[in-house]
Amino acid sequence: MIDKCLGAQRSRKIQRALRHCKVTIICLVLTLVVLRGTIGAGKFGTPEQDFIEIRDHFYSRKRAEPHRVLEEVQTTSSNNHAATDTDAGTNNYNEFDINKILVDEESDDSKLDRNRPYSLGPKISDWDKQRSEWLKENPDYPNFIGPNKPRVLLVTGSSPKPCENPVGDHYLLKSIKNKIDYCRLHGIEIFYNMALLDAEMAGFWAKLPLIRKLLLSHPEVEFLWWMDSDAMFTDMAFEVPWERYKDSNLVMHGWNEMVYDQKNWIGLNTGSFLLRNGQWALDILDAWAPMGPKGKIREEAGKVLTRELKDRPVFEADDQSAMVYLLATQREKWGDKVYLESAYYLHGYWGILVDRYEEMIENYHPGLGDHRWPLVTHFVGCKPCGKFGDYPVERCLKQMDRAFNFGDNQILQIYGFTHKSLASRRVKRVRNETGHPLEVKDELGLLHPAFKAAK
Amino acid sequence: MIDKCLGAQRSRKIQRALRHCKVTIICLVLTLVVLRGTIGAGKFGTPEQDFIEIRDHFYSRKRAEPHRVLEEVQTTSSNNHAATDTDAGTNNYNEFDINKILVDEESDDSKLDRNRPYSLGPKISDWDKQRSEWLKENPDYPNFIGPNKPRVLLVTGSSPKPCENPVGDHYLLKSIKNKIDYCRLHGIEIFYNMALLDAEMAGFWAKLPLIRKLLLSHPEVEFLWWMDSDAMFTDMAFEVPWERYKDSNLVMHGWNEMVYDQKNWIGLNTGSFLLRNGQWALDILDAWAPMGPKGKIREEAGKVLTRELKDRPVFEADDQSAMVYLLATQREKWGDKVYLESAYYLHGYWGILVDRYEEMIENYHPGLGDHRWPLVTHFVGCKPCGKFGDYPVERCLKQMDRAFNFGDNQILQIYGFTHKSLASRRVKRVRNETGHPLEVKDELGLLHPAFKAAK
C-alpha cells in the first residue's frame, strides 16, 4: 500500500518538474527572440549600442514599480509664488502647461489648483543684461578664471535628516569627499545643500528652486554643475571640454535619437548636468518646473509622462522624464542650445561599469572620461540613504565602495599610496618617501595640474 | 506601641535630614572658599578667566577616565621609516627623546624598540630652499593669492569605516558641509582624509604623517589649517588675521601662562591650528612625533605626560599634551615662532558656548570670532562617531545640531532663508524673491565678500 502511494507521489513530482522545465524553456526562447529582434534591428550606431546595453541591463534588474519617490523632506507652509512681475503673461507654459493638459484630458478633479500656477519666482526677462552689468562692475569676480576656463559651481546635496538606513550617511560622506577631491584638482567650487527651499518641490524636484536661487545670487558663476549625491567621480584627471559647449547652455549625457525620436525616458540623465548661467537657463527652469509640484499635479503629470514616453514605468512625475518630454515636444525652442553628450560619461550608469574596473586599470588610464575610464559612475536606483532601492543593497554598497576606491586611488597615487584592493579601505605605500619630494612626478600629473594653475 | 514606633521613625528621619543638610552646607562653604581663593587671586587677566571657566566647566563634566583613544583604524604592516637620509644624526630628538626618557626612568621593559626610533620620513634640512626655488619656477601656483592673503589648505578627516554609532556619520556629513561653506566664502581649499598613512600613528596622531606629506607635496600652500572633524565654524564672516602671524609659524588657541608656567594639558588646543609651510614645520613635526607610536611608547609617554603636566588624567599620550610638553620644555627652541592666540576662538570649547547662542544672536553679530560670536565651536569629548564619549550623547547631539544651524543660518541668510529655530532642520524664507536679485545686499556681506575677491 505504501509502495503504491510512494510511486504515485514520485510520479507527480516528475510531472511537476517537467512542467517547470517546459515553462523555463518557453521563457528562454521568448527572451532570445525579443533580444534578437531588438539588437538585430541594425539601425542603431555605436553610441546607441551603449544605450541598448544600458537599457537592457537596467530593465532586467529594476523592479516593476520603481521607488523613485525620494525622501520626502519636511513640509513647511506653502511657498508657492504667483508670478508677480509685470511680464507675468508668459508664453512659457503654452505648450507645456500641465493644467492645460489635464483640462484637455477632461479630468474631473476639481481639487487641482489652476488659479495659481506654480512659479519658481518672479519672472525675470533681462537677466543677461543684469548679469553682464554686474560682471563689468565687479572685475574681482570674473565669470572666466582662465582662457577656456569658466567659473563652475558644483551643486549637490542631501536630506537634513539622518538616513533611514544607518550606513547611508557614510556613503554620502564618502561621496562628498570624492567630489571635494575632484573639484579641488579642477578649480571648481562646491555648494552642498541640505535645505528644502520650497516644500512643493520636494524630492528630486528640489534642485530646481535651488539652481535658480544660486544662478541669480552668483552671476559670477558661468556654469552650474548639478550632481546627484549618488554619483561619484571616477576619472580625476578628466577636464570637461568647455570649449565644446561654447554655443550650448545645457549639457546632459544622452543621445539625440533616444530623446527626440524615441522619447525614451532614459534618453538623457539629469543626475549630472551643466547649465550655463543666463536668461535661457531661467526660461528653461520655468518651463521644466510645472510638473514638479507635489501632490495631484505631480501624480497626474506622471501618468502623462508614462503614456507619452517610451518604456517609462508608472510613478509620479520626475524631473528627468519631464526634461525628456520638454525637449521632445519643444525641440525647436530649446534644442539648439542643448548638447546631449555621449562621447564621455558626464553621467555613467553604474550597472555597466563597476564590474569592469579591473579591466580598465589593466588596459587604460585616467583622463579618458568615457567607457574606458568613466568620468562619473552614477548609482541610479541604489538609494543607500533610504529603505528601498531598486537593486539588492549588498550589490550597491559593495560596488559603491569599489567605485569610491577606484577614484580615490587616483588621489592617493599623488601622495604615493593606493588602496590594497578596490574592496579594501586600507591603503599601502607604493612610492617611498624622499628627501627631494619636489622632484617626484606623480604619474597622472595631478599634483599641480595645468587645468588648475592660475593664469 | 505603634505610635511610639512611628515617633521613633520620624525622629530618625529628621536626624538624617539634618545630617544631610550639614554635609551640604559644608560642601557649599568649601566650594565658595576655593572659588574665592582662585578667582580672588587677582593675578589672572581677562583671557585667563576664560581658561578658568573652561577648566572648571570641563572638569565638572568629564569622567575621570577620558576615552581619548579615538577610533583605532585598521592596522597595516608597519610603516616605520628609519631616517635614511645622510642627515640622520639629528639633534631633534636630544631634548625630547622618549627613548631617552624611558631609559632615564630605568624602565625594565626590554620590549621597547630603541634601535629604530620612529621617524616621519627622511630628514630634510633644506626645505625652505627647495620650496622657494619651486615657487620661482611655478608662478602659476603662488603661495599668496592676494595681498595679506596666503594660500591656505584646510585639512580634516575621519575614519574610512562607518561610525559605530549610526548617527555619527550624519554629523560628520554636516560637519564637512559646514567647512565647505566657510572655506568657499574664504577662498580656502579642503583636503578630507580617510586614509591611515602610517599604522603606528593611528588615532589622534594620524594627522602628523598626513600634515608632513601635504606640506611637502604642496609647496604652494603657505598655511596648513588642521581642523578636527568635531569642530565646526560658527562665524562665517570672520577672516583669520593673517597679518598678525607674519612672524609666526604655528598658531594655536591657548594661553602662554597655561602652557609655559603651568604646563596645563589644556593650555592649548590642537584641534584647530595653523602651520606655516617651511623647514620649521618639518622640524617641529619631527620633534612632536616621538610620543605617538602606538603601543608601549605611547603608553609610557602617557605616564610621563600625566606626571609632568598639570591636571592631566591618566591615558596614553595624545598629540595635544605632547605639544604642551614640547613647548614647555623647549621654549627657547620653538617659542618665538609659536603664537598662542586667545583673542578669538580659533578653537572654542563647546561647553561654554552652546547655551549662549540665542544671547549672541540677540546682542552681537558675525565677524567677531570671539566669545561674542565664536569662530569655531569644537565638540571636544563628544565623539558622536564612537560608542563612548565623555558627555551624555543627547546633550552632544542636540548641541551639535544647534551649532550647525547657528553657522548655517549665516549661509542661508545670503539666500534669504533661515532655520525655523536653532533646533530645527527646517528653513523658512526671510526675504522675498525679487526681479532684481543683484540689488539685494545680504546683511553680512557674504555674497561676494572682499576676502574672496580675486586680486
Short mmCIF file of C-alpha atoms in Angstrom, two decimals, chain A residues 98-397:
data_model
loop_
_atom_site.label_atom_id
_atom_site.label_comp_id
_atom_site.label_asym_id
_atom_site.label_seq_id
_atom_site.Cartn_x
_atom_site.Cartn_y
_atom_site.Cartn_z
CA ILE A 98 0.24 70.78 -17.20
CA ASN A 99 -3.00 72.40 -16.21
CA LYS A 100 -3.96 72.72 -19.83
CA ILE A 101 -3.06 69.11 -20.48
CA LEU A 102 -5.23 67.95 -17.65
CA VAL A 103 -8.15 70.06 -18.81
CA ASP A 104 -7.78 68.59 -22.26
CA GLU A 105 -8.00 65.17 -20.73
CA GLU A 106 -11.29 66.19 -19.19
CA SER A 107 -10.14 65.36 -15.73
CA ASP A 108 -12.91 65.56 -13.19
CA ASP A 109 -10.55 66.52 -10.49
CA SER A 110 -11.72 69.85 -9.23
CA LYS A 111 -9.18 69.91 -6.48
CA LEU A 112 -6.44 70.91 -8.91
CA ASP A 113 -5.44 74.45 -8.17
CA ARG A 114 -5.47 76.02 -11.60
CA ASN A 115 -5.86 79.52 -10.26
CA ARG A 116 -2.27 79.87 -9.11
CA PRO A 117 0.06 78.01 -11.41
CA TYR A 118 3.32 77.12 -9.77
CA SER A 119 6.17 79.56 -10.24
CA LEU A 120 9.80 79.33 -9.24
CA GLY A 121 9.85 83.06 -8.62
CA PRO A 122 9.09 86.47 -10.15
CA LYS A 123 9.57 86.45 -13.89
CA ILE A 124 12.89 87.97 -14.92
CA SER A 125 13.38 88.80 -18.59
CA ASP A 126 16.57 90.82 -18.61
CA TRP A 127 18.90 88.55 -16.69
CA ASP A 128 21.60 88.62 -19.34
CA LYS A 129 21.70 92.38 -19.11
CA GLN A 130 21.61 92.48 -15.31
CA ARG A 131 24.34 89.90 -15.18
CA SER A 132 26.65 91.48 -17.71
CA GLU A 133 26.40 94.86 -15.98
CA TRP A 134 27.25 93.25 -12.68
CA LEU A 135 30.24 91.46 -14.16
CA LYS A 136 31.54 94.76 -15.56
CA GLU A 137 31.21 96.41 -12.18
CA ASN A 138 32.84 93.50 -10.37
CA PRO A 139 36.07 92.64 -12.17
CA ASP A 140 37.20 90.86 -8.99
CA TYR A 141 34.58 88.22 -9.67
CA PRO A 142 35.13 87.23 -13.30
CA ASN A 143 32.99 84.53 -14.88
CA PHE A 144 36.05 83.08 -16.59
CA ILE A 145 39.00 82.18 -14.40
CA GLY A 146 41.29 81.33 -17.27
CA PRO A 147 41.25 81.09 -21.06
CA ASN A 148 38.62 78.44 -21.87
CA LYS A 149 38.06 78.01 -18.17
CA PRO A 150 34.64 79.17 -16.97
CA ARG A 151 33.91 79.62 -13.27
CA VAL A 152 31.99 76.50 -12.29
CA LEU A 153 29.91 75.84 -9.20
CA LEU A 154 29.19 72.19 -8.48
CA VAL A 155 25.89 71.82 -6.63
CA THR A 156 24.82 68.72 -4.76
CA GLY A 157 23.10 67.85 -1.52
CA SER A 158 21.09 65.54 0.64
CA SER A 159 18.39 65.49 3.25
CA PRO A 160 18.89 67.32 6.53
CA LYS A 161 17.61 64.19 8.28
CA PRO A 162 19.81 61.22 9.16
CA CYS A 163 19.37 58.43 6.62
CA GLU A 164 16.83 55.78 7.42
CA ASN A 165 19.48 53.24 6.54
CA PRO A 166 22.25 53.93 9.07
CA VAL A 167 25.05 53.26 6.65
CA GLY A 168 23.59 55.69 4.11
CA ASP A 169 25.19 58.73 5.70
CA HIS A 170 28.58 57.07 5.50
CA TYR A 171 28.18 56.78 1.75
CA LEU A 172 27.02 60.37 1.50
CA LEU A 173 30.20 61.30 3.36
CA LYS A 174 32.41 59.32 1.01
CA SER A 175 30.55 60.78 -1.93
CA ILE A 176 31.18 64.35 -0.86
CA LYS A 177 34.83 63.63 -0.13
CA ASN A 178 35.06 62.25 -3.65
CA LYS A 179 33.57 65.45 -5.06
CA ILE A 180 35.82 67.62 -2.88
CA ASP A 181 38.83 65.83 -4.35
CA TYR A 182 37.80 66.21 -7.98
CA CYS A 183 36.76 69.83 -7.53
CA ARG A 184 39.95 70.77 -5.72
CA LEU A 185 42.00 69.43 -8.61
CA HIS A 186 39.87 71.20 -11.19
CA GLY A 187 39.35 74.58 -9.53
CA ILE A 188 35.62 74.10 -9.04
CA GLU A 189 33.67 75.35 -6.02
CA ILE A 190 31.06 73.28 -4.23
CA PHE A 191 27.67 74.11 -2.77
CA TYR A 192 26.27 71.32 -0.60
CA ASN A 193 22.59 71.84 0.02
CA MET A 194 20.70 70.48 2.98
CA ALA A 195 17.75 72.86 2.97
CA LEU A 196 14.37 72.41 1.35
CA LEU A 197 13.72 75.81 -0.16
CA ASP A 198 10.25 75.06 -1.47
CA ALA A 199 8.01 72.46 0.13
CA GLU A 200 6.07 71.88 -3.08
CA MET A 201 9.18 70.94 -4.94
CA ALA A 202 10.42 68.23 -2.62
CA GLY A 203 12.40 65.18 -3.61
CA PHE A 204 14.14 65.15 -6.99
CA TRP A 205 12.43 68.42 -7.93
CA ALA A 206 14.11 70.28 -5.06
CA LYS A 207 17.06 71.04 -7.30
CA LEU A 208 15.07 73.45 -9.44
CA PRO A 209 14.39 76.22 -6.89
CA LEU A 210 17.91 75.72 -5.58
CA ILE A 211 19.51 76.06 -9.00
CA ARG A 212 17.52 79.16 -9.81
CA LYS A 213 18.43 80.74 -6.50
CA LEU A 214 22.12 80.04 -6.97
CA LEU A 215 22.24 81.30 -10.56
CA LEU A 216 20.60 84.57 -9.57
CA SER A 217 22.75 85.01 -6.47
CA HIS A 218 26.02 84.21 -8.22
CA PRO A 219 26.28 86.00 -11.54
CA GLU A 220 29.99 85.24 -11.46
CA VAL A 221 29.19 81.57 -11.94
CA GLU A 222 29.28 80.73 -15.63
CA PHE A 223 28.29 77.08 -15.36
CA LEU A 224 26.32 75.41 -12.62
CA TRP A 225 27.09 71.69 -12.47
CA TRP A 226 24.31 69.78 -10.74
CA MET A 227 25.40 66.37 -9.45
CA ASP A 228 23.35 63.82 -7.54
CA SER A 229 24.63 62.61 -4.18
CA ASP A 230 24.73 59.05 -5.55
CA ALA A 231 27.09 59.99 -8.39
CA MET A 232 30.85 59.76 -7.94
CA PHE A 233 33.84 60.94 -9.90
CA THR A 234 35.85 58.02 -11.20
CA ASP A 235 38.20 59.93 -13.51
CA MET A 236 40.08 62.52 -11.53
CA ALA A 237 42.19 63.55 -14.50
CA PHE A 238 39.43 64.32 -16.97
CA GLU A 239 38.71 68.00 -17.58
CA VAL A 240 35.34 68.80 -19.08
CA PRO A 241 35.82 70.08 -22.66
CA TRP A 242 34.36 73.51 -22.02
CA GLU A 243 35.19 74.78 -25.49
CA ARG A 244 32.92 72.15 -26.99
CA TYR A 245 29.97 73.78 -25.26
CA LYS A 246 30.65 77.36 -26.17
CA ASP A 247 27.36 77.57 -28.04
CA SER A 248 25.38 75.44 -25.64
CA ASN A 249 23.53 76.27 -22.47
CA LEU A 250 22.58 72.85 -21.16
CA VAL A 251 24.75 69.75 -21.36
CA MET A 252 23.47 66.35 -20.31
CA HIS A 253 24.60 62.84 -21.01
CA GLY A 254 22.23 61.30 -23.52
CA TRP A 255 21.51 60.55 -27.13
CA ASN A 256 19.59 62.71 -29.59
CA GLU A 257 17.76 59.79 -31.13
CA MET A 258 16.67 58.42 -27.79
CA VAL A 259 15.20 61.74 -26.79
CA TYR A 260 13.85 63.34 -29.94
CA ASP A 261 12.92 60.26 -31.91
CA GLN A 262 12.07 57.67 -29.32
CA LYS A 263 11.13 59.93 -26.40
CA ASN A 264 12.77 57.31 -24.21
CA TRP A 265 12.59 58.23 -20.54
CA ILE A 266 16.22 57.32 -20.04
CA GLY A 267 17.36 59.00 -23.24
CA LEU A 268 19.13 61.55 -21.10
CA ASN A 269 20.11 61.82 -17.44
CA THR A 270 19.54 64.73 -15.10
CA GLY A 271 21.75 63.34 -12.33
CA SER A 272 24.78 65.21 -13.64
CA PHE A 273 24.41 68.17 -15.98
CA LEU A 274 25.86 71.57 -16.83
CA LEU A 275 23.70 74.67 -17.01
CA ARG A 276 25.06 77.96 -18.26
CA ASN A 277 24.02 80.98 -16.23
CA GLY A 278 21.80 83.27 -18.22
CA GLN A 279 18.29 84.15 -19.33
CA TRP A 280 17.99 80.89 -21.22
CA ALA A 281 18.58 78.95 -18.02
CA LEU A 282 15.87 80.85 -16.18
CA ASP A 283 13.49 80.22 -19.04
CA ILE A 284 14.09 76.50 -19.22
CA LEU A 285 13.80 76.18 -15.47
CA ASP A 286 10.42 77.88 -15.69
CA ALA A 287 9.38 75.53 -18.48
CA TRP A 288 10.66 72.49 -16.63
CA ALA A 289 9.04 73.20 -13.28
CA PRO A 290 5.30 72.80 -13.88
CA MET A 291 5.22 69.01 -13.50
CA GLY A 292 7.00 69.21 -10.16
CA PRO A 293 4.58 70.44 -7.51
CA LYS A 294 3.87 67.70 -5.03
CA GLY A 295 0.52 66.01 -4.89
CA LYS A 296 -2.09 65.84 -7.57
CA ILE A 297 -0.12 67.76 -10.17
CA ARG A 298 2.88 65.51 -9.86
CA GLU A 299 0.72 62.40 -9.87
CA GLU A 300 -1.22 63.35 -12.95
CA ALA A 301 1.86 64.56 -14.71
CA GLY A 302 3.39 61.18 -14.01
CA LYS A 303 0.60 59.49 -15.90
CA VAL A 304 1.11 61.78 -18.85
CA LEU A 305 4.79 61.00 -18.89
CA THR A 306 4.26 57.26 -18.68
CA ARG A 307 1.89 57.48 -21.56
CA GLU A 308 3.98 59.79 -23.70
CA LEU A 309 7.45 58.43 -23.10
CA LYS A 310 8.89 55.13 -24.15
CA ASP A 311 9.38 52.44 -21.53
CA ARG A 312 8.58 54.66 -18.60
CA PRO A 313 7.19 52.81 -15.60
CA VAL A 314 4.25 54.10 -13.62
CA PHE A 315 5.19 56.61 -10.94
CA GLU A 316 4.81 60.29 -10.22
CA ALA A 317 6.47 62.85 -12.46
CA ASP A 318 10.21 63.03 -12.09
CA ASP A 319 12.48 65.79 -13.34
CA GLN A 320 14.29 63.56 -15.81
CA SER A 321 11.21 62.30 -17.62
CA ALA A 322 9.85 65.84 -17.62
CA MET A 323 13.01 67.07 -19.32
CA VAL A 324 12.78 64.38 -21.98
CA TYR A 325 9.19 65.35 -22.61
CA LEU A 326 10.01 69.05 -22.67
CA LEU A 327 12.80 68.65 -25.19
CA ALA A 328 10.95 66.16 -27.34
CA THR A 329 7.84 68.32 -27.58
CA GLN A 330 9.59 71.70 -27.86
CA ARG A 331 12.72 70.88 -29.77
CA GLU A 332 12.57 73.98 -31.90
CA LYS A 333 12.50 76.14 -28.80
CA TRP A 334 15.30 74.59 -26.77
CA GLY A 335 17.10 72.05 -28.88
CA ASP A 336 19.72 74.28 -30.45
CA LYS A 337 21.17 75.10 -27.06
CA VAL A 338 21.03 71.62 -25.60
CA TYR A 339 24.02 69.36 -26.05
CA LEU A 340 23.30 65.68 -25.47
CA GLU A 341 26.75 64.37 -24.80
CA SER A 342 27.59 60.72 -25.29
CA ALA A 343 31.29 60.92 -26.06
CA TYR A 344 32.17 60.60 -22.40
CA TYR A 345 30.31 59.72 -19.20
CA LEU A 346 29.17 63.01 -17.79
CA HIS A 347 26.79 60.52 -16.21
CA GLY A 348 27.75 56.85 -16.27
CA TYR A 349 25.20 54.21 -15.32
CA TRP A 350 26.92 52.11 -12.71
CA GLY A 351 25.44 48.82 -13.82
CA ILE A 352 27.62 48.51 -16.90
CA LEU A 353 30.76 50.00 -15.42
CA VAL A 354 31.53 48.67 -11.98
CA ASP A 355 32.43 45.13 -12.95
CA ARG A 356 34.96 46.41 -15.44
CA TYR A 357 37.16 48.49 -13.16
CA GLU A 358 39.95 45.92 -13.03
CA GLU A 359 39.88 45.64 -16.79
CA MET A 360 40.10 49.42 -17.05
CA ILE A 361 43.08 49.50 -14.72
CA GLU A 362 44.72 46.81 -16.82
CA ASN A 363 44.17 48.39 -20.21
CA TYR A 364 43.60 52.12 -19.86
CA HIS A 365 44.38 55.17 -17.74
CA PRO A 366 42.63 58.21 -16.24
CA GLY A 367 41.93 61.20 -18.43
CA LEU A 368 39.70 59.46 -20.96
CA GLY A 369 36.36 60.05 -19.24
CA ASP A 370 34.49 57.54 -21.37
CA HIS A 371 33.66 53.84 -21.26
CA ARG A 372 37.39 53.11 -20.94
CA TRP A 373 37.66 55.25 -17.79
CA PRO A 374 34.35 56.88 -16.89
CA LEU A 375 34.30 60.41 -15.59
CA VAL A 376 31.25 59.71 -13.43
CA THR A 377 29.83 56.48 -12.06
CA HIS A 378 26.24 57.12 -11.06
CA PHE A 379 24.47 54.72 -8.73
CA VAL A 380 20.97 55.29 -10.03
CA GLY A 381 18.40 53.32 -8.16
CA CYS A 382 20.62 52.30 -5.29
CA LYS A 383 19.30 54.76 -2.72
CA PRO A 384 21.65 53.84 0.13
CA CYS A 385 20.05 56.50 2.32
CA GLY A 386 16.53 55.14 2.13
CA LYS A 387 14.98 51.79 2.85
CA PHE A 388 14.03 50.70 -0.62
CA GLY A 389 16.33 50.74 -3.57
CA ASP A 390 15.77 49.19 -6.95
CA TYR A 391 18.70 46.85 -6.54
CA PRO A 392 19.96 44.48 -3.85
CA VAL A 393 21.54 46.52 -1.10
CA GLU A 394 24.68 44.40 -0.85
CA ARG A 395 25.46 44.77 -4.51
CA CYS A 396 25.00 48.52 -4.36
CA LEU A 397 27.12 49.10 -1.27
#
